[in-house]
Short mmCIF file of C-alpha atoms in Angstrom, two decimals:
data_model
loop_
_atom_site.label_atom_id
_atom_site.label_comp_id
_atom_site.label_asym_id
_atom_site.label_seq_id
_atom_site.Cartn_x
_atom_site.Cartn_y
_atom_site.Cartn_z
CA GLY A 1 50.76 -29.53 -46.12
CA HIS A 2 53.10 -29.77 -43.11
CA MET A 3 53.47 -25.99 -42.94
CA ASN A 4 50.00 -25.50 -41.35
CA GLN A 5 50.46 -28.08 -38.60
CA ARG A 6 51.28 -26.47 -35.27
CA PRO A 7 53.42 -28.29 -32.73
CA ALA A 8 51.52 -29.34 -29.57
CA LEU A 9 52.33 -26.88 -26.81
CA SER A 10 53.02 -28.09 -23.31
CA VAL A 11 52.86 -25.29 -20.72
CA THR A 12 54.21 -25.89 -17.22
CA PRO A 13 53.76 -22.61 -15.38
CA ASN A 14 56.06 -22.21 -12.45
CA LEU A 15 53.46 -20.56 -10.21
CA SER A 16 54.02 -19.83 -6.54
CA LEU A 17 51.08 -20.68 -4.25
CA ALA A 18 50.68 -16.93 -3.55
CA ALA A 19 50.33 -16.21 -7.27
CA LEU A 20 47.91 -19.12 -7.62
CA GLY A 21 45.90 -17.67 -4.74
CA LYS A 22 45.62 -14.35 -6.58
CA LEU A 23 44.40 -16.06 -9.75
CA MET A 24 42.10 -18.53 -7.96
CA PRO A 25 41.35 -17.40 -4.40
CA MET A 26 38.95 -20.36 -3.95
CA HIS A 27 41.29 -23.22 -5.02
CA LEU A 28 41.83 -26.39 -3.02
CA TRP A 29 44.73 -28.82 -3.59
CA LEU A 30 44.36 -32.34 -2.18
CA GLY A 31 46.96 -35.05 -1.84
CA PRO A 32 46.27 -38.71 -2.90
CA ALA A 33 44.81 -39.59 0.53
CA GLY A 34 42.54 -36.53 0.54
CA GLU A 35 44.80 -34.45 2.76
CA ILE A 36 44.67 -30.68 2.15
CA ARG A 37 47.97 -29.47 0.67
CA ALA A 38 47.09 -25.89 -0.26
CA VAL A 39 44.08 -23.64 -0.06
CA GLY A 40 43.21 -20.29 -1.70
CA PRO A 41 43.02 -17.25 0.64
CA THR A 42 39.25 -16.74 0.33
CA LEU A 43 38.45 -20.42 0.84
CA GLY A 44 40.78 -20.37 3.85
CA LYS A 45 38.99 -17.28 5.19
CA ILE A 46 35.50 -18.85 5.06
CA CYS A 47 36.86 -22.04 6.68
CA GLY A 48 38.24 -20.16 9.66
CA GLY A 49 41.83 -19.70 8.48
CA ALA A 50 44.05 -21.45 5.92
CA ALA A 51 46.67 -22.46 8.49
CA GLY A 52 44.20 -24.71 10.34
CA LEU A 53 43.39 -26.61 7.10
CA ILE A 54 46.84 -27.63 5.81
CA GLY A 55 47.44 -31.36 6.43
CA GLN A 56 43.80 -31.91 7.53
CA PRO A 57 41.63 -34.53 5.83
CA PHE A 58 39.27 -33.03 3.20
CA ASP A 59 36.13 -34.61 4.68
CA ALA A 60 36.79 -33.07 8.12
CA HIS A 61 35.88 -29.70 6.62
CA PHE A 62 33.74 -30.43 3.55
CA THR A 63 30.89 -32.70 2.51
CA VAL A 64 30.25 -33.63 -1.11
CA ALA A 65 26.63 -32.62 -1.64
CA SER A 66 26.36 -34.37 -5.00
CA ALA A 67 27.13 -37.79 -3.49
CA PRO A 68 26.03 -38.11 0.14
CA GLY A 69 26.81 -41.44 1.78
CA ARG A 70 29.80 -42.14 -0.48
CA ALA A 71 33.48 -41.78 0.28
CA ALA A 72 34.17 -38.09 -0.30
CA LEU A 73 37.38 -38.65 -2.26
CA ALA A 74 35.84 -41.26 -4.56
CA ALA A 75 32.88 -38.92 -5.17
CA LEU A 76 35.31 -36.14 -6.11
CA ARG A 77 37.32 -38.35 -8.45
CA ASP A 78 34.37 -39.42 -10.56
CA GLY A 79 32.05 -36.43 -10.35
CA PRO A 80 30.10 -36.03 -13.63
CA GLY A 81 32.10 -33.88 -16.06
CA GLY A 82 34.49 -32.89 -13.29
CA ARG A 83 31.71 -30.83 -11.67
CA VAL A 84 31.37 -30.85 -7.92
CA HIS A 85 28.99 -29.48 -5.27
CA LEU A 86 30.37 -29.11 -1.75
CA SER A 87 29.16 -27.72 1.57
CA LEU A 88 31.23 -26.44 4.48
CA ARG A 89 30.78 -28.42 7.68
CA ARG A 90 31.55 -25.30 9.74
CA PRO A 91 28.59 -22.96 10.34
CA PRO A 92 27.34 -20.87 8.69
CA VAL A 93 26.97 -23.77 6.27
CA THR A 94 27.94 -22.39 2.85
CA ASN A 95 27.34 -24.23 -0.42
CA LEU A 96 30.11 -24.26 -2.99
CA ARG A 97 30.24 -25.44 -6.55
CA GLY A 98 33.17 -25.88 -8.85
CA VAL A 99 35.34 -28.06 -11.01
CA VAL A 100 37.80 -30.82 -10.01
CA LEU A 101 40.87 -31.94 -11.98
CA ALA A 102 43.20 -34.83 -11.38
CA CYS A 103 46.78 -33.53 -11.53
CA ARG A 104 49.74 -35.84 -11.25
CA ALA A 105 52.14 -33.48 -9.57
CA SER A 106 55.44 -35.21 -8.90
CA GLY A 107 53.90 -38.49 -10.02
CA GLU A 108 51.26 -38.55 -7.31
CA ASN A 109 47.50 -38.79 -7.80
CA ASP A 110 46.52 -35.32 -6.49
CA LEU A 111 43.24 -33.48 -6.99
CA PHE A 112 42.89 -29.80 -7.75
CA LEU A 113 39.56 -28.00 -7.19
CA ASN A 114 38.56 -24.49 -8.15
CA LEU A 115 35.39 -23.42 -6.31
CA SER A 116 32.86 -20.58 -6.32
CA PHE A 117 29.72 -19.54 -4.41
CA GLY A 118 27.41 -19.81 -7.41
CA ALA A 119 23.96 -18.31 -6.84
CA GLY A 120 24.62 -18.07 -3.08
CA VAL A 121 27.21 -15.30 -3.50
CA ALA A 122 25.04 -12.67 -1.76
CA GLU A 123 24.61 -14.85 1.34
CA ALA A 124 28.33 -15.75 1.35
CA VAL A 125 29.36 -12.07 1.16
CA ARG A 126 27.06 -11.33 4.09
CA ASP A 127 27.87 -14.43 6.18
CA HIS A 128 31.66 -14.18 5.80
CA ALA A 129 32.05 -10.36 5.46
CA LEU A 130 33.75 -10.73 2.08
CA THR A 131 35.03 -7.74 0.08
CA ALA A 132 36.17 -7.18 -3.51
CA ALA A 133 39.70 -8.22 -2.44
CA ASP A 134 38.41 -11.75 -1.72
CA PHE A 135 37.42 -12.34 -5.36
CA ALA A 136 39.59 -12.91 -8.41
CA PRO A 137 39.96 -9.73 -10.51
CA THR A 138 38.22 -11.53 -13.40
CA ASP A 139 35.30 -12.79 -11.29
CA LEU A 140 32.05 -11.06 -12.26
CA ALA A 141 30.21 -12.26 -9.15
CA LEU A 142 30.68 -8.98 -7.31
CA GLU A 143 29.63 -6.84 -10.29
CA LEU A 144 26.50 -8.98 -10.63
CA LEU A 145 25.91 -8.64 -6.90
CA TYR A 146 26.23 -4.85 -7.15
CA LEU A 147 23.78 -4.87 -10.07
CA HIS A 148 21.36 -7.00 -8.07
CA GLU A 149 21.68 -4.69 -5.04
CA ALA A 150 21.26 -1.60 -7.22
CA LYS A 151 18.18 -3.11 -8.88
CA SER A 152 16.73 -4.02 -5.46
CA ALA A 153 17.38 -0.47 -4.21
CA VAL A 154 15.74 1.00 -7.32
CA MET A 155 12.75 -1.35 -6.97
CA ARG A 156 12.39 -0.43 -3.28
CA GLU A 157 12.53 3.26 -4.18
CA LEU A 158 10.00 2.79 -7.00
CA SER A 159 7.71 0.87 -4.67
CA ALA A 160 7.95 3.62 -2.03
CA LEU A 161 7.34 6.26 -4.71
CA ASN A 162 4.26 4.35 -5.95
CA ALA A 163 2.94 4.14 -2.39
CA ARG A 164 3.49 7.90 -1.93
CA LEU A 165 1.77 8.66 -5.25
CA GLN A 166 -1.15 6.41 -4.32
CA LEU A 167 -1.55 8.18 -0.96
CA ALA A 168 -1.32 11.58 -2.67
CA GLN A 169 -3.95 10.48 -5.20
CA GLN A 170 -6.25 9.22 -2.44
CA ALA A 171 -5.77 12.48 -0.53
CA ALA A 172 -6.50 14.53 -3.70
CA GLU A 173 -9.63 12.46 -4.39
CA ALA A 174 -10.81 12.85 -0.79
CA GLN A 175 -10.12 16.59 -1.00
CA ALA A 176 -12.04 16.88 -4.27
CA LEU A 177 -15.11 15.33 -2.57
CA CYS A 178 -14.85 17.24 0.69
CA ASP A 179 -16.04 20.65 1.93
CA PRO A 180 -12.85 22.20 3.33
CA LEU A 181 -14.55 24.17 6.14
CA THR A 182 -16.73 21.48 7.73
CA GLY A 183 -15.13 18.26 6.45
CA LEU A 184 -18.56 17.18 5.16
CA ALA A 185 -19.12 15.82 1.65
CA ASN A 186 -19.39 18.49 -1.06
CA ARG A 187 -21.82 18.81 -4.01
CA ARG A 188 -19.71 16.53 -6.22
CA ALA A 189 -19.65 13.78 -3.59
CA LEU A 190 -23.40 14.11 -3.04
CA GLU A 191 -24.13 13.84 -6.78
CA ARG A 192 -21.96 10.72 -7.00
CA GLU A 193 -23.66 9.05 -4.01
CA LEU A 194 -27.15 10.09 -5.17
CA THR A 195 -26.49 8.47 -8.58
CA ARG A 196 -25.31 5.30 -6.82
CA SER A 197 -28.29 5.21 -4.42
CA THR A 198 -30.76 5.84 -7.28
CA ALA A 199 -29.27 2.97 -9.34
CA GLU A 200 -29.55 0.66 -6.31
CA ALA A 201 -33.19 1.67 -5.66
CA MET A 202 -34.00 1.15 -9.38
CA ARG A 203 -32.71 -2.43 -9.08
CA GLY A 204 -35.11 -2.96 -6.17
CA GLY A 205 -32.39 -2.44 -3.57
CA SER A 206 -32.31 -0.15 -0.56
CA ALA A 207 -34.57 2.93 -0.53
CA PHE A 208 -33.33 6.39 0.48
CA ALA A 209 -34.53 9.87 1.44
CA ILE A 210 -33.16 13.33 0.73
CA ALA A 211 -33.43 16.05 3.39
CA GLN A 212 -32.54 19.60 2.31
CA ILE A 213 -31.67 21.94 5.18
CA ASP A 214 -31.38 25.73 5.05
CA LEU A 215 -30.35 27.69 8.12
CA ASP A 216 -32.66 30.46 9.32
CA HIS A 217 -31.15 33.73 10.65
CA PHE A 218 -27.64 32.72 9.50
CA LYS A 219 -27.17 35.89 7.43
CA ALA A 220 -27.83 38.04 10.52
CA ILE A 221 -24.96 36.32 12.42
CA ASN A 222 -22.60 36.74 9.46
CA ASP A 223 -23.54 40.42 9.14
CA THR A 224 -23.35 41.32 12.85
CA LEU A 225 -20.58 39.05 14.21
CA GLY A 226 -18.48 38.60 11.03
CA HIS A 227 -17.31 35.69 8.88
CA ALA A 228 -15.33 33.97 11.66
CA ALA A 229 -18.60 33.65 13.63
CA GLY A 230 -20.33 32.45 10.46
CA ASP A 231 -17.68 29.72 9.97
CA PHE A 232 -18.03 28.74 13.63
CA VAL A 233 -21.82 28.35 13.19
CA LEU A 234 -21.42 26.20 10.04
CA THR A 235 -18.96 23.90 11.85
CA HIS A 236 -21.38 23.67 14.81
CA VAL A 237 -24.23 22.71 12.42
CA ALA A 238 -22.03 20.09 10.72
CA ASP A 239 -21.29 18.49 14.13
CA ILE A 240 -25.03 18.30 14.98
CA LEU A 241 -25.91 16.76 11.59
CA ARG A 242 -23.13 14.17 11.95
CA ALA A 243 -24.36 13.28 15.44
CA GLU A 244 -27.99 12.89 14.32
CA THR A 245 -27.29 10.65 11.29
CA ARG A 246 -26.07 7.08 11.03
CA GLN A 247 -22.72 5.93 9.75
CA ASN A 248 -23.96 4.93 6.27
CA ASP A 249 -25.87 8.20 5.74
CA LEU A 250 -24.17 11.03 3.83
CA VAL A 251 -24.04 14.57 5.21
CA ALA A 252 -23.13 17.22 2.64
CA ARG A 253 -22.69 20.99 2.56
CA LEU A 254 -23.50 22.51 -0.82
CA GLY A 255 -22.06 25.93 0.02
CA GLY A 256 -23.32 28.90 2.03
CA ASP A 257 -25.77 27.66 4.66
CA GLU A 258 -27.24 24.83 2.53
CA PHE A 259 -26.89 21.30 3.86
CA VAL A 260 -28.24 18.00 2.49
CA LEU A 261 -28.71 14.62 4.13
CA LEU A 262 -28.79 11.47 2.00
CA LEU A 263 -30.47 8.98 4.35
CA ARG A 264 -30.11 5.38 3.25
CA GLY A 265 -32.63 2.64 4.04
CA ALA A 266 -36.42 2.44 4.16
CA ILE A 267 -37.21 5.17 6.70
CA GLU A 268 -40.84 5.85 7.65
CA PRO A 269 -42.16 9.41 7.13
CA ASP A 270 -42.85 9.51 10.85
CA GLN A 271 -39.19 8.76 11.65
CA LEU A 272 -38.10 11.43 9.18
CA ARG A 273 -40.37 14.03 10.76
CA LYS A 274 -38.99 13.17 14.22
CA LEU A 275 -35.43 13.42 12.89
CA GLY A 276 -36.22 16.85 11.38
CA GLU A 277 -37.76 18.08 14.64
CA ARG A 278 -34.79 16.77 16.65
CA VAL A 279 -32.28 18.52 14.34
CA ILE A 280 -34.24 21.80 14.49
CA ALA A 281 -34.49 21.63 18.32
CA ARG A 282 -30.71 21.09 18.61
CA LEU A 283 -29.95 23.91 16.17
CA GLU A 284 -32.26 26.29 18.05
CA ALA A 285 -30.46 25.72 21.38
CA PRO A 286 -28.37 28.87 21.96
CA PHE A 287 -24.58 28.60 21.69
CA TYR A 288 -21.82 31.16 21.99
CA PHE A 289 -19.03 32.52 19.83
CA GLU A 290 -16.46 34.58 21.76
CA GLY A 291 -19.09 35.42 24.39
CA ALA A 292 -21.76 36.46 21.87
CA ALA A 293 -24.96 34.36 21.76
CA CYS A 294 -25.67 32.77 18.38
CA ARG A 295 -29.30 31.93 17.66
CA ILE A 296 -30.25 30.05 14.53
CA SER A 297 -32.95 27.68 13.35
CA ALA A 298 -33.52 25.64 10.20
CA SER A 299 -36.10 24.81 7.57
CA ILE A 300 -36.07 21.22 6.29
CA GLY A 301 -37.65 19.69 3.17
CA VAL A 302 -37.70 15.91 2.73
CA ALA A 303 -38.50 13.57 -0.20
CA LEU A 304 -38.51 9.74 -0.15
CA SER A 305 -37.43 7.47 -3.01
CA ARG A 306 -40.18 4.94 -2.26
CA CYS A 307 -42.84 7.50 -3.22
CA TYR A 308 -41.73 7.07 -6.85
CA GLY A 309 -42.47 4.15 -9.13
CA LEU A 310 -39.08 4.61 -10.78
CA PRO A 311 -36.83 6.63 -8.45
CA ASP A 312 -35.18 9.55 -10.23
CA GLY A 313 -32.46 11.12 -8.06
CA GLU A 314 -32.73 14.56 -9.65
CA GLN A 315 -36.53 14.61 -9.29
CA ILE A 316 -36.35 13.52 -5.64
CA PHE A 317 -33.75 16.26 -5.01
CA THR A 318 -36.01 18.86 -6.71
CA ASP A 319 -39.05 17.74 -4.70
CA ALA A 320 -37.06 17.95 -1.43
CA ASP A 321 -36.10 21.49 -2.49
CA ALA A 322 -39.79 22.34 -3.11
CA ALA A 323 -40.66 20.92 0.35
CA LEU A 324 -37.90 23.11 1.86
CA TYR A 325 -39.47 26.24 0.32
CA ALA A 326 -42.89 25.12 1.59
CA ALA A 327 -41.33 24.91 5.10
CA LYS A 328 -39.93 28.46 4.73
CA ARG A 329 -43.27 29.79 3.49
CA ALA A 330 -45.01 28.06 6.40
CA GLY A 331 -43.00 30.21 8.82
CA ARG A 332 -39.52 28.59 9.00
CA GLY A 333 -38.13 26.43 11.82
CA ARG A 334 -40.06 23.38 10.60
CA CYS A 335 -39.77 20.15 8.57
CA VAL A 336 -42.01 19.46 5.57
CA ILE A 337 -42.17 16.04 3.90
CA SER A 338 -43.02 15.86 0.19
CA TYR A 339 -45.29 13.05 -0.95
CA HIS A 340 -44.98 14.05 -4.56
CA GLY A 341 -45.47 11.16 -6.93
CA SER A 342 -47.18 8.93 -4.35
CA ASP A 343 -50.74 7.85 -3.64
CA ALA A 344 -50.24 8.49 0.08
CA GLN A 345 -53.13 10.28 1.77
CA ALA A 346 -50.91 12.54 3.88
CA THR A 347 -49.90 15.78 2.17
CA PRO A 348 -47.78 18.67 3.37
CA PRO A 349 -49.64 21.48 5.12
CA PRO A 350 -50.97 24.18 2.74
CA PRO A 351 -48.46 26.99 2.22
CA THR A 352 -49.04 30.03 4.38
CA PRO A 353 -47.55 33.44 3.74
CA ALA A 354 -44.16 33.95 5.37
CA ASP A 355 -44.21 36.27 8.34
#
């Protein structure tokens, strides 16, 4: 049975302080009265230089965070489980944590501490300009710090990428709902807003009106002055329609020389007629493209949601279209309001043959 019993080993390494510093760059050796006998190179560095510490009392440079108001040395000697939390007195105040051992070197009651930065390693590296050489080769703190930094960099990059993707998506959506020439809403945007406005009116919310606008004499400009002049005219029309409508109205171009206004709110037929006349008057004012006079006019057909018991967006759109054709048949350059589906007395003028 004695064969398996190992003799107790007693190891007394004959380590120089330099070698000890390499193994434990944050060690602190205190004499029985708390005087500093030796200090690891990194601990010396963050305290302003090892030479200025040797022979100094421990509590001139450190406070024991785990036992404020008690004698520092006594607090070190009976820290729970040999664990200790210290802070540097010298700014920037750095917190340290570690383990303390009583070692009876040459029969004296010395204390030996091995310290680390714990969770505050990132701040310590920054505050004291530490490098890999200041850490023990076996210390994983720096690798963990690199991982943390790498993760932060990746997260920042991901966040920036997400922001860029979001902006690109918003731009693509805006583009999909926009007429590229005039910057007005396109057919898709109008259909979306008409559906929304119809649903709101069905719930008893805000009323709306649709005004369909077709340019008169536009084809002649395109044919005589060319497409660049035609584009110039369409942009000019878009500017006038924007100026004559309110911020919450929608101005759309459906292609060619067809424009539509979605006018939100309970607007009186009289106001709508005045708006139509004002738009036509502004469009009929002569303007110039590269010195050539451009003369256009417009026919406008309007339908109001409040003329319908149950507003149907498509029906209102169709009736505005019918009113537009009535305006063209009545001789162009005019605004016709449809009262289809209502009991209103007023009716559009009877159609007359186009001249």
